[in-house]
Amino acid sequence: MGVAGAVGTAGCGFRGGDTTGNGRRDTGDAPSRRFRVRDDGFEVAVDGGGFDPLSVRGVNLGMAKPGRFPGEAAITRAEYDRWLGMMGELNVNVVRVYTVHPPGFYRALAAYNRSHAEPIYVLHGNWIGEETLREAGDASSLSDAFDRSMRQVVDAVHGATTIEPEPGYASGTYDADVSDAVLGYVAGIEWPPAVVRETNRATDATGHDGEYLTAPDAPPFEAWLAARLDDAVAYEAREYGAQRPAAFTNWVTTDPLDHPYEPFVDEDSVSVDPDAIAATDAYDAGTFAAYHVYPYYPPLLNETPAYAEYVDHRGEPNSYAGYLNDLVGVTDHPLLVAEFGIPSSRGIAQRDVHGRDQGRHTETEQGEILAAMYADIREADTAGGIVFSWHDEWFKRTWNLAPFSDPNRRPYWSNVQTPEQRFGLLSFDPAGAVPLDGSPEAWADATAATPERDPVRIGDGADASRELTGLRVTSDAASLSIRVELADLDGGVDWSETNYLLALGLTDPDDRVLPYGVDASAPADFVVRLGGPEASRVTVFPRYDAFAYEYGAGAGLDLDAYRDPEPGAFTPLRMVINRGYTVPETGERVPFESVETGRLRYGNGNPESPEFDSLADVHVSPSTDAIELRLPWQLLNVADPSRRRRLGDFWTEGIDAYETFEAIGVAAASYAPDDAGGTAAQLDAETNFTHAIPGVEGSRLRPLQFAPPTWDQPGYTERLKESGRIVGDAFGRYANRE
């Protein structure tokens, strides 16, 4: 464990070797640093000099990567080296970690800081699981375990411990001393209100009078936190002769403000006030407030008029800036926004009154919003902000989509529908994904079919765009991809003359009457209509609509019509973003809200293209006479593509009764639309399709069978998103002012 009697703050190097005359280990040219907080934020002193201000330009770094849960601690030294180098190039000066990482992280950080004049500092936390807290109820029953975890953090950053293997935690020999880069500690997690209430109810002791931290009038929960921080600070002072700032994690839900417009009781039922805890004269490093603040939740951020109407430093309405202004105003300690973020996901989970929604942003939009939020944070006179997060995290779930995927297999595939998986500045792109830019070479190994019959020609000048020459189907860890090849697009598609229909079947269904007035049936669970940028969507056979099953009652749907659909019925694919609530201060009822997530967006999906649109679903390529389509797995009710498992008959067996599928049936057809709604014009033929692949038997559209590959570990490549570059530029502008 700790090395008793060490004097000062150890340098950024490896343990062992000689010591200097004052007892400090010789670490070569590594500087000695001291850290503290004062009214304006963090300060650092180097090699005994005076203190200079340090404004935080940070990123949060989790411990997961594709194919691994965070508890597997599988990030390698090479990955840490590469990522820290990228962070430095983006003007990041602080990386926050939530728990002890593998030894490779500390070795990589030590190496980075030895070779760079501008170091990357660390804010280090200790992890305590939310379920552990909820099961305990009274947090004070976890004091011993909490203290052990914080002492382990202290020993790890000083390179002075060996952690034995334990499931769910990092382990190994911690021999890299990075203590001269540790800006401070941020303990714990976002505290569940029920745990705060139970601790306050069950614990008689109030206040804390410690050597380094005091909380004389604090309620039991804040007194408990003060004691935990006091123990950690005392341990580092005793074992290593060092101290640095320490705080606990907090969030909007447990802030000290009153929020009368908050509709959900638990989101404003109890406070955890960082100002209840203060540093003693013995604790020169000091304490601070650390908050996670996002713009779209809780609803109080949208519903409070003072926030929604607040005018920011740009002269624009900005609820996020309004809330920060209030929070800083009631907080005496320097305030760090320890998490802020926006995801670049295809799906969406919450709305923000000013458009900073939880999802449905391109990577460029993500970066622009993050840069604006960081400006809000700095203009509010905070100690800085830390972006959540450095990289995308495939293991995450989002409240509105969690029931539709296998929780034991989430890290093994990329769910672009789920906002929680797409907060990163660094993307993990699935290996083998087609670029969705029209290039034919990417489809060389796809499962393919050609038409069995000649097309029906109408003679209206659009016959070439309706003549199908090939159908190709492939997949990757994120999507099913389809390429429809045409005789001649000659500059594009006249959507008033030509539409396309794709029929997809996963459940081995019977033939079903197809929508849009086509005189045909197919074994289809999903139907895609391509009718141009404003009129393309995926629809689902009503009985296989997971949204209706899970949220239909709240949405006011006629569930009988979904259990026993009419022939030819296909329904839009939707995603819930709000189950409805009443604003207590006004009595206004905010209704249930959903979005049509089956609507398809046209664009170029190749990150290498200057026209790249990270939300593109469809690409029309006149130069190669092709239309390409990328459909996220969850859009098709696939619960685990790595094992070819889908949602089953949930109406009878429940949402988690997964079933294995062997193949996906894919058929493509073209037709002449009779109106803007895509209804097919009638033809003097067996069907009113003008062409089909593989073909039509009587009035039945026959599919190509595509068997997606399975995998144990997903292949992927790293890519810095455009949002990373934009955030790096924003950090650079603020760095130049400091």
XYZ file of C-alpha atoms in Angstrom:
738
model
C 0.000 0.000 0.000
C 1.253 3.501 0.798
C 4.891 4.415 1.417
C 4.931 5.962 4.867
C 7.030 9.039 5.351
C 7.268 10.165 1.711
C 7.692 13.927 1.650
C 6.116 16.342 -0.834
C 4.275 15.459 -3.990
C 6.030 12.762 -5.978
C 7.099 13.387 -9.556
C 5.641 11.964 -12.759
C 7.800 8.895 -13.179
C 8.220 5.323 -11.999
C 8.780 4.279 -8.422
C 12.151 3.176 -7.139
C 15.634 4.595 -7.587
C 17.484 7.156 -5.510
C 16.056 9.831 -3.290
C 17.267 13.383 -2.939
C 18.565 14.837 0.251
C 15.108 16.044 1.272
C 13.680 12.555 1.009
C 12.032 13.142 -2.397
C 12.559 10.428 -5.005
C 14.789 11.422 -7.868
C 12.580 11.520 -10.954
C 14.940 13.296 -13.286
C 13.604 16.483 -14.810
C 9.976 15.895 -13.797
C 8.630 19.027 -12.125
C 7.101 19.129 -8.679
C 3.574 20.519 -8.618
C 1.163 21.636 -5.933
C -2.555 22.164 -6.532
C -5.218 24.149 -4.786
C -8.544 25.847 -5.370
C -9.329 29.453 -4.632
C -12.362 31.605 -5.377
C -11.776 31.609 -9.135
C -10.984 27.912 -9.515
C -7.935 25.676 -9.683
C -4.351 26.853 -9.307
C -1.038 25.073 -9.832
C 2.453 25.872 -8.592
C 5.471 24.319 -10.314
C 8.803 23.598 -8.619
C 8.100 25.797 -5.626
C 7.039 28.821 -7.653
C 3.916 30.884 -7.258
C 0.439 29.627 -8.026
C -1.048 30.259 -11.468
C -4.695 29.794 -12.445
C -5.705 26.680 -14.371
C -9.051 26.601 -16.159
C -10.219 23.090 -16.944
C -10.562 22.053 -20.587
C -11.345 18.428 -20.059
C -12.685 15.134 -21.326
C -14.139 12.233 -19.347
C -12.522 8.874 -20.070
C -14.466 5.679 -19.440
C -13.042 2.168 -19.190
C -14.971 0.351 -21.928
C -14.276 -0.286 -25.584
C -16.123 -2.249 -28.280
C -16.566 -5.876 -27.355
C -15.851 -5.245 -23.670
C -17.780 -4.153 -20.608
C -16.037 -1.465 -18.518
C -15.436 -3.920 -15.686
C -13.221 -5.980 -17.985
C -10.616 -3.165 -17.901
C -9.501 -4.128 -21.414
C -8.063 -0.841 -22.723
C -4.407 -1.390 -23.628
C -1.334 0.736 -22.988
C -1.059 1.438 -26.713
C -4.617 2.745 -26.764
C -4.001 4.983 -23.768
C -0.813 6.317 -25.396
C -2.638 7.065 -28.621
C -5.650 8.666 -26.958
C -3.627 10.893 -24.637
C -1.662 12.080 -27.652
C -4.894 12.920 -29.456
C -6.249 14.699 -26.373
C -3.145 16.870 -26.217
C -3.555 17.820 -29.861
C -7.120 18.917 -29.042
C -5.867 21.296 -26.300
C -7.231 19.093 -23.520
C -5.512 19.850 -20.218
C -7.522 17.568 -17.890
C -8.734 14.000 -18.227
C -11.220 12.761 -15.678
C -11.470 9.066 -14.812
C -14.236 7.577 -12.692
C -12.328 4.689 -11.134
C -8.927 3.030 -11.059
C -7.901 2.142 -14.620
C -5.419 -0.565 -15.614
C -1.748 0.240 -14.915
C -1.274 1.091 -18.590
C -3.221 4.323 -18.139
C -0.889 5.671 -15.461
C 2.218 4.565 -17.335
C 0.926 6.216 -20.506
C 0.105 9.426 -18.638
C 3.545 9.510 -17.025
C 5.170 8.990 -20.423
C 3.036 11.676 -22.059
C 3.807 14.252 -19.386
C 7.547 13.505 -19.482
C 7.605 14.292 -23.194
C 5.309 17.338 -23.326
C 5.830 20.793 -21.921
C 2.084 21.196 -21.353
C 0.926 18.286 -19.186
C -2.440 16.591 -19.074
C -3.736 16.622 -15.526
C -6.060 14.078 -13.933
C -9.209 14.401 -11.898
C -9.640 10.985 -10.340
C -12.750 9.360 -8.928
C -13.723 6.191 -7.154
C -16.652 4.178 -8.412
C -19.527 3.016 -6.266
C -22.270 1.270 -8.209
C -25.753 2.755 -8.217
C -27.287 -0.648 -7.496
C -24.939 -1.080 -4.543
C -26.115 2.255 -3.173
C -29.777 1.465 -3.735
C -29.474 -1.931 -2.082
C -27.732 -0.374 0.919
C -30.272 2.430 1.251
C -28.309 4.128 4.015
C -24.997 5.134 2.421
C -23.231 5.167 5.783
C -23.304 1.366 5.778
C -20.829 1.522 2.887
C -18.305 3.771 4.625
C -15.548 1.191 5.011
C -15.756 0.051 1.394
C -15.882 3.650 0.169
C -12.811 4.589 2.203
C -10.878 1.559 0.955
C -11.665 2.467 -2.651
C -10.482 6.061 -2.179
C -7.258 4.912 -0.512
C -6.712 2.569 -3.428
C -7.047 5.538 -5.789
C -4.459 7.474 -3.781
C -2.020 4.556 -3.818
C -2.557 3.994 -7.550
C -1.750 7.576 -8.558
C 1.393 7.443 -6.419
C 2.443 4.217 -8.130
C 2.525 2.393 -4.825
C 0.215 -0.584 -4.914
C -0.575 -3.940 -6.431
C -4.261 -4.697 -6.911
C -5.244 -8.326 -7.018
C -7.663 -9.448 -9.755
C -11.335 -9.041 -8.901
C -14.223 -9.293 -11.378
C -15.408 -5.862 -12.443
C -12.241 -3.979 -11.480
C -8.822 -3.156 -12.888
C -5.843 -4.929 -11.373
C -2.086 -5.213 -11.618
C 1.061 -3.531 -10.391
C 0.764 0.242 -10.185
C 4.336 1.507 -10.490
C 3.869 4.775 -12.406
C 3.832 7.773 -10.061
C 1.551 10.357 -11.661
C 0.748 12.259 -8.478
C 2.299 15.448 -9.860
C -0.420 15.392 -12.521
C -3.375 14.711 -10.214
C -5.326 17.960 -10.052
C -7.778 16.554 -7.540
C -10.309 13.910 -6.602
C -14.011 13.785 -7.488
C -15.538 11.027 -5.388
C -18.658 8.968 -6.004
C -21.443 9.118 -8.563
C -24.688 10.993 -9.221
C -26.429 10.328 -5.910
C -29.860 8.663 -6.167
C -32.377 10.810 -4.259
C -33.797 7.752 -2.505
C -30.376 6.973 -1.040
C -29.900 10.555 0.152
C -33.306 10.524 1.819
C -32.759 7.154 3.458
C -29.342 8.163 4.760
C -30.802 11.335 6.231
C -33.641 9.352 7.798
C -31.629 6.453 9.160
C -28.593 8.291 10.477
C -28.706 10.311 13.679
C -25.290 11.863 13.315
C -25.217 15.298 11.718
C -22.186 17.386 10.969
C -18.555 16.406 10.718
C -15.540 17.928 12.452
C -12.463 16.573 10.734
C -8.837 17.496 10.465
C -9.099 18.595 6.838
C -12.802 18.947 6.103
C -15.590 20.156 8.309
C -19.351 20.174 7.923
C -20.646 21.601 11.197
C -24.319 21.967 10.295
C -24.594 19.393 7.532
C -27.405 16.834 7.375
C -26.335 13.192 7.590
C -25.650 12.623 3.903
C -23.363 15.646 3.475
C -21.740 14.797 6.820
C -21.080 11.298 5.484
C -19.515 12.720 2.332
C -17.372 15.110 4.370
C -16.075 12.197 6.422
C -15.258 10.183 3.309
C -13.326 13.054 1.719
C -11.624 13.802 5.036
C -10.434 10.214 5.287
C -8.985 10.284 1.763
C -7.222 13.612 2.235
C -5.826 12.497 5.606
C -4.596 9.239 4.106
C -2.677 11.002 1.327
C -1.211 13.534 3.749
C -0.141 10.822 6.162
C 1.246 8.350 3.641
C 2.671 10.665 0.989
C 3.024 14.081 2.587
C 0.789 15.588 -0.073
C -2.658 17.064 -0.449
C -4.737 18.208 -3.384
C -8.325 19.455 -3.907
C -11.167 17.015 -3.338
C -14.907 17.125 -4.012
C -17.849 14.815 -4.535
C -19.907 14.263 -7.668
C -23.229 16.096 -7.847
C -25.939 16.719 -10.439
C -28.988 18.866 -11.150
C -31.293 16.382 -9.402
C -29.657 17.008 -6.001
C -28.596 20.629 -6.378
C -29.431 23.086 -3.561
C -31.847 25.131 -5.695
C -35.646 24.955 -5.491
C -37.315 24.044 -8.784
C -41.082 24.547 -8.552
C -41.544 23.821 -12.278
C -40.023 20.321 -12.063
C -42.788 17.766 -12.799
C -41.056 14.686 -11.374
C -40.879 14.648 -7.599
C -37.625 12.696 -7.404
C -35.801 15.262 -9.517
C -36.196 17.967 -6.844
C -36.963 16.089 -3.650
C -33.679 16.420 -1.789
C -30.490 18.462 -1.924
C -26.839 17.594 -1.528
C -25.108 20.917 -0.942
C -21.332 21.134 -1.507
C -21.282 24.358 0.507
C -22.206 22.349 3.607
C -18.594 21.103 3.523
C -15.623 23.414 4.024
C -11.854 23.087 4.200
C -10.125 23.570 7.557
C -6.987 25.686 7.957
C -4.970 22.468 7.663
C -6.354 21.807 4.186
C -4.738 24.423 2.000
C -5.637 22.551 -1.202
C -9.340 23.183 -0.580
C -12.588 21.750 -1.840
C -14.849 22.618 -4.758
C -18.242 21.786 -6.276
C -18.438 19.291 -9.161
C -21.691 19.033 -11.120
C -22.889 17.032 -14.104
C -25.054 19.421 -16.152
C -26.769 18.506 -19.428
C -29.202 20.789 -21.277
C -32.169 18.453 -21.816
C -32.889 16.814 -18.453
C -34.480 17.105 -15.927
C -37.537 18.807 -17.461
C -37.111 21.772 -15.093
C -34.468 23.051 -17.531
C -37.158 23.336 -20.206
C -40.125 24.288 -18.038
C -38.667 26.981 -15.777
C -39.442 30.325 -17.481
C -36.413 32.024 -15.958
C -34.218 29.454 -17.705
C -36.076 29.137 -21.002
C -36.161 32.933 -21.371
C -32.663 33.613 -20.080
C -30.550 35.654 -22.518
C -26.940 34.521 -22.712
C -23.715 36.365 -23.495
C -24.541 36.106 -27.212
C -27.892 37.819 -26.754
C -29.753 34.553 -27.410
C -32.269 32.594 -25.278
C -30.387 29.804 -23.541
C -31.842 27.673 -20.752
C -28.491 25.976 -20.130
C -26.762 29.291 -19.469
C -29.696 30.362 -17.327
C -29.378 27.326 -15.091
C -25.595 27.686 -14.801
C -26.047 31.322 -13.801
C -28.373 30.268 -10.967
C -26.169 27.386 -9.850
C -22.994 29.460 -9.707
C -24.932 32.162 -7.874
C -25.916 29.870 -4.988
C -22.568 28.040 -4.757
C -19.769 29.557 -2.684
C -17.166 27.001 -3.740
C -15.566 27.190 -7.184
C -17.811 25.194 -9.493
C -16.561 22.683 -12.037
C -18.944 21.314 -14.673
C -17.550 17.801 -14.418
C -19.779 16.439 -17.196
C -21.479 18.123 -20.123
C -22.311 16.568 -23.440
C -24.501 15.985 -26.484
C -24.651 12.708 -28.468
C -24.274 12.275 -32.220
C -26.726 9.383 -32.312
C -29.368 8.627 -34.910
C -31.922 8.144 -32.145
C -33.144 10.703 -29.636
C -34.224 10.378 -25.997
C -34.985 13.910 -24.704
C -35.706 17.314 -26.177
C -34.206 20.646 -25.159
C -36.291 23.768 -25.570
C -33.461 25.368 -27.552
C -32.533 22.375 -29.700
C -29.708 20.867 -27.680
C -31.498 17.530 -27.733
C -30.241 14.193 -26.490
C -29.571 12.803 -29.944
C -30.277 13.267 -33.661
C -27.266 15.531 -34.188
C -24.637 15.136 -36.871
C -21.069 14.957 -35.664
C -20.559 18.526 -36.844
C -23.652 19.695 -34.968
C -22.460 17.820 -31.903
C -19.172 19.719 -31.985
C -20.814 23.093 -32.523
C -23.169 22.540 -29.576
C -20.345 21.310 -27.327
C -18.246 24.361 -28.198
C -21.196 26.638 -27.413
C -21.834 24.850 -24.122
C -18.200 25.203 -23.125
C -18.470 28.919 -23.846
C -21.589 29.035 -21.628
C -19.632 27.272 -18.895
C -16.714 29.677 -19.055
C -18.929 32.770 -19.290
C -20.664 31.643 -16.086
C -17.384 32.124 -14.161
C -16.889 28.447 -13.416
C -13.640 26.562 -12.933
C -14.082 25.009 -16.389
C -15.812 22.041 -17.950
C -15.228 18.405 -18.875
C -16.827 16.972 -22.004
C -18.609 13.671 -21.721
C -17.059 11.731 -23.251
C -13.754 10.940 -24.923
C -15.000 7.905 -26.848
C -18.258 6.231 -27.814
C -19.352 3.456 -25.470
C -21.146 0.527 -27.073
C -22.193 -1.080 -23.776
C -24.524 1.787 -22.821
C -28.316 1.767 -22.874
C -30.894 4.558 -23.114
C -34.172 4.533 -21.166
C -36.486 4.537 -24.176
C -34.696 1.769 -26.118
C -33.261 -0.426 -23.353
C -36.068 -3.043 -23.511
C -35.287 -3.821 -27.145
C -31.722 -5.166 -26.907
C -30.049 -7.992 -25.023
C -28.286 -6.362 -22.031
C -25.672 -9.118 -21.918
C -24.557 -8.501 -25.513
C -24.653 -4.715 -25.923
C -20.861 -4.171 -26.106
C -20.602 -6.514 -29.081
C -22.414 -4.305 -31.574
C -22.899 -0.650 -32.358
C -26.412 0.617 -31.710
C -26.555 3.948 -33.522
C -30.140 4.412 -32.341
C -29.056 4.691 -28.697
C -27.990 8.210 -27.629
C -26.032 6.957 -24.623
C -23.639 5.155 -26.964
C -22.748 8.220 -29.028
C -21.465 10.929 -26.669
C -17.837 10.436 -27.690
C -15.471 12.676 -29.613
C -13.833 9.467 -30.836
C -15.890 7.087 -32.945
C -15.439 3.347 -33.290
C -16.537 2.560 -36.847
C -17.494 -1.093 -37.489
C -15.087 -2.995 -39.703
C -16.407 -3.823 -43.153
C -19.017 -1.067 -43.173
C -19.813 0.226 -46.644
C -19.063 3.956 -46.973
C -22.533 4.790 -48.322
C -21.109 7.037 -51.011
C -21.950 5.069 -54.162
C -18.562 3.402 -54.613
C -19.191 -0.091 -56.002
C -15.943 -1.719 -54.817
C -17.141 -1.758 -51.208
C -19.942 -4.131 -52.231
C -17.800 -6.714 -54.003
C -18.397 -9.418 -51.382
C -22.065 -8.654 -50.782
C -24.792 -11.232 -51.333
C -26.189 -10.374 -54.764
C -29.086 -11.038 -57.125
C -30.121 -9.907 -60.586
C -33.651 -9.601 -62.020
C -35.222 -12.686 -63.494
C -37.511 -10.798 -65.892
C -37.436 -7.712 -68.052
C -39.025 -4.568 -66.693
C -42.417 -3.174 -67.611
C -41.785 -0.071 -69.702
C -44.242 2.805 -69.547
C -42.564 5.035 -72.110
C -42.747 8.186 -69.986
C -39.023 8.926 -70.024
C -38.350 7.360 -66.594
C -38.112 3.708 -67.609
C -34.326 3.599 -67.162
C -34.564 4.743 -63.527
C -37.171 2.052 -62.855
C -35.128 -0.752 -64.447
C -33.299 -2.689 -61.735
C -30.034 -4.358 -62.698
C -28.800 -5.658 -59.362
C -29.485 -6.029 -55.651
C -26.678 -6.351 -53.104
C -26.987 -6.927 -49.356
C -24.286 -6.827 -46.678
C -23.982 -6.006 -42.996
C -21.633 -4.953 -40.212
C -21.759 -4.509 -36.438
C -24.074 -1.501 -36.750
C -26.319 -1.951 -39.761
C -27.888 -3.922 -42.567
C -26.898 -2.298 -45.867
C -28.640 -2.629 -49.241
C -27.598 -1.426 -52.685
C -30.109 -1.187 -55.527
C -28.480 -0.868 -58.944
C -30.344 0.780 -61.843
C -30.001 0.897 -65.599
C -29.460 4.662 -65.743
C -30.049 7.432 -63.230
C -28.681 10.110 -65.605
C -28.330 12.932 -63.119
C -30.668 11.658 -60.436
C -34.138 10.327 -59.766
C -37.353 12.113 -60.615
C -39.261 10.994 -57.534
C -42.587 12.015 -59.019
C -42.014 9.353 -61.694
C -40.137 6.644 -59.805
C -40.356 5.154 -56.299
C -38.749 2.038 -54.884
C -40.015 -0.462 -52.353
C -37.962 -2.883 -50.279
C -39.520 -5.765 -48.365
C -37.582 -7.225 -45.429
C -38.475 -10.349 -43.470
C -36.771 -11.639 -40.311
C -39.447 -13.746 -38.637
C -40.030 -16.158 -41.520
C -43.461 -14.585 -41.928
C -46.278 -15.638 -44.182
C -46.909 -13.510 -47.228
C -48.396 -10.163 -46.291
C -50.210 -7.666 -48.465
C -47.846 -4.794 -49.134
C -48.720 -1.112 -48.607
C -48.712 1.859 -50.996
C -51.386 0.304 -53.201
C -49.084 -2.222 -54.844
C -50.849 -5.333 -56.124
C -48.447 -7.714 -54.449
C -47.577 -9.547 -51.267
C -44.269 -10.604 -49.711
C -42.970 -12.293 -46.556
C -42.286 -8.901 -45.005
C -41.927 -7.641 -41.434
C -40.667 -4.248 -42.637
C -41.286 -2.245 -45.787
C -39.066 0.592 -46.980
C -40.391 3.205 -49.350
C -37.822 5.320 -51.169
C -39.723 8.314 -52.442
C -37.093 11.040 -52.177
C -35.556 13.047 -49.314
C -38.899 14.125 -47.837
C -40.846 10.943 -48.462
C -38.758 7.923 -47.482
C -39.370 5.780 -44.458
C -39.299 2.317 -42.922
C -42.621 0.900 -41.765
C -43.342 -2.217 -39.737
C -46.047 -4.879 -39.705
C -48.162 -3.712 -36.741
C -47.911 -6.905 -34.720
C -44.119 -6.597 -34.845
C -44.108 -2.970 -33.686
C -42.117 -3.002 -30.435
C -42.972 0.642 -29.748
C -46.684 -0.209 -29.723
C -46.118 -3.099 -27.339
C -43.946 -1.168 -24.885
C -45.384 2.353 -25.118
C -48.645 2.047 -27.061
C -50.938 2.457 -24.057
C -49.274 5.750 -23.105
C -49.338 6.861 -26.735
C -53.095 6.225 -26.923
C -52.841 3.569 -29.642
C -55.603 1.078 -30.433
C -53.623 -1.957 -29.339
C -56.137 -4.424 -30.765
C -55.277 -3.093 -34.216
C -51.656 -4.006 -33.547
C -52.308 -7.450 -32.126
C -54.561 -8.374 -35.060
C -53.733 -6.048 -37.986
C -55.768 -5.501 -41.134
C -54.315 -6.849 -44.409
C -51.867 -4.409 -45.960
C -51.356 -2.510 -42.705
C -47.826 -1.281 -42.016
C -47.202 1.374 -39.398
C -44.484 4.026 -38.902
C -41.522 3.203 -36.675
C -41.538 5.507 -33.649
C -39.378 6.304 -30.660
C -40.736 7.741 -27.406
C -38.987 10.844 -26.055
C -41.439 11.894 -23.336
C -44.122 9.875 -21.553
C -46.048 12.990 -20.541
C -46.143 15.031 -17.346
C -47.852 17.933 -15.616
C -45.945 21.087 -14.743
C -46.843 21.626 -11.065
C -46.519 25.402 -11.005
C -48.922 25.973 -13.921
C -50.962 22.758 -14.140
C -50.068 22.555 -17.841
C -50.164 19.030 -19.230
C -47.243 18.163 -21.495
C -48.468 15.210 -23.568
C -46.793 11.957 -24.502
C -44.387 12.599 -27.368
C -42.650 10.391 -29.882
C -40.715 10.887 -33.098
C -40.854 8.853 -36.285
C -37.443 7.240 -36.217
C -38.192 5.283 -39.398
C -37.889 8.409 -41.552
C -34.818 8.180 -43.776
C -32.244 10.892 -44.338
C -30.402 11.345 -47.622
C -26.716 12.199 -47.746
C -23.160 10.937 -48.083
C -22.152 8.496 -45.350
C -18.400 8.406 -46.036
C -16.372 10.123 -43.280
C -13.633 10.793 -45.830
C -15.954 12.871 -48.001
C -16.231 16.658 -47.613
C -19.997 16.087 -47.926
C -20.071 13.592 -45.044
C -23.336 13.433 -43.126
C -23.009 11.156 -40.105
C -26.801 10.700 -39.968
C -27.191 9.670 -43.609
C -29.381 6.601 -44.226
C -29.709 6.781 -48.023
C -27.270 7.803 -50.716
C -28.236 8.294 -54.365
C -25.277 7.916 -56.704
C -26.116 8.937 -60.294
C -22.477 8.447 -61.332
C -22.642 4.739 -60.480
C -26.395 4.277 -61.139
C -27.092 3.083 -57.606
C -29.094 3.846 -54.490
C -27.635 2.680 -51.193
C -29.413 2.250 -47.895
C -28.131 1.681 -44.363
C -30.596 0.457 -41.713
C -29.586 0.276 -38.016
C -30.075 -3.142 -36.479
C -32.380 -1.966 -33.724
C -34.658 -0.351 -36.291
C -35.285 -3.919 -37.493
C -35.952 -5.378 -34.013
C -32.589 -7.113 -33.897
C -31.672 -7.496 -30.226
C -28.186 -8.920 -30.815
C -26.806 -9.059 -34.361
C -23.599 -10.738 -33.169
C -25.672 -13.869 -32.494
C -28.430 -13.234 -35.056
C -31.085 -12.786 -32.387
C -34.207 -10.706 -32.768
C -37.281 -9.807 -30.761
C -39.813 -12.632 -30.769
C -43.593 -12.595 -30.526
C -43.621 -10.144 -27.637
C -47.404 -9.934 -27.467
C -47.488 -13.508 -26.190
C -44.003 -14.138 -24.813
C -42.727 -10.750 -23.636
C -40.198 -8.300 -24.988
C -37.140 -10.296 -23.886
C -38.144 -13.594 -25.503
C -35.407 -13.407 -28.140
C -35.391 -15.758 -31.107
C -32.611 -16.733 -33.470
C -32.964 -16.002 -37.176
C -30.943 -17.659 -39.905
C -31.391 -15.114 -42.673
C -33.095 -11.881 -43.680
C -35.273 -11.872 -46.758
C -34.674 -8.799 -48.924
C -36.599 -7.952 -52.073
C -36.554 -4.762 -54.148
C -39.068 -3.364 -56.610
C -39.712 -0.166 -58.507
C -43.010 1.443 -59.392
C -44.527 4.602 -60.816
C -46.209 6.618 -58.045
C -49.699 7.938 -58.654
C -49.548 10.655 -55.991
C -47.260 12.337 -53.464
C -48.129 9.707 -50.865
C -46.403 7.053 -52.927
C -49.468 5.090 -54.007
C -48.511 2.934 -56.965
C -50.107 3.697 -60.322
C -52.076 0.841 -61.842
C -50.566 -1.121 -64.724
C -51.930 -3.668 -67.150
C -49.837 -6.462 -65.616
C -49.866 -9.073 -62.820
C -48.677 -6.413 -60.379
C -48.152 -2.682 -60.623
C -44.427 -3.067 -59.972
C -42.434 -1.953 -62.970
C -39.506 -4.208 -62.034
C -38.407 -6.466 -59.180
C -35.363 -8.334 -57.804
C -35.119 -11.246 -57.544
C -38.565 -11.398 -59.112
C -42.320 -11.738 -58.889
C -44.162 -15.050 -58.952
C -47.776 -14.306 -59.753
C -48.400 -11.419 -57.385
C -45.782 -12.505 -54.841
C -42.554 -10.536 -54.451
C -39.876 -13.146 -53.808
C -36.898 -12.208 -51.579
C -33.185 -12.828 -51.693
C -32.003 -14.615 -48.527
C -29.115 -12.896 -46.776
C -27.378 -14.634 -43.837
C -25.553 -11.977 -41.785
C -22.224 -13.086 -40.332
C -21.918 -13.570 -36.584
C -18.915 -12.729 -34.413
C -17.376 -13.128 -30.976
C -15.452 -9.849 -30.975
C -16.376 -6.959 -33.272
C -13.829 -5.476 -35.629
C -13.632 -1.692 -35.679
C -11.465 1.289 -36.505
C -10.982 4.491 -34.506
C -11.894 7.832 -36.008
C -11.807 11.294 -34.488
C -15.189 12.858 -35.162
C -15.541 16.327 -36.593
C -16.948 17.210 -33.172
C -13.526 16.441 -31.687
C -11.838 18.894 -34.010
C -14.422 21.574 -33.259
C -14.078 21.098 -29.498
C -10.300 21.149 -29.840
C -10.501 24.479 -31.641
C -12.777 25.877 -28.935
C -10.409 24.677 -26.203
C -7.545 26.262 -28.113
C -9.246 29.646 -28.271
C -9.736 29.646 -24.498
C -6.208 28.360 -23.895
C -4.841 31.324 -25.832
C -6.706 33.725 -23.537
C -5.259 32.227 -20.367
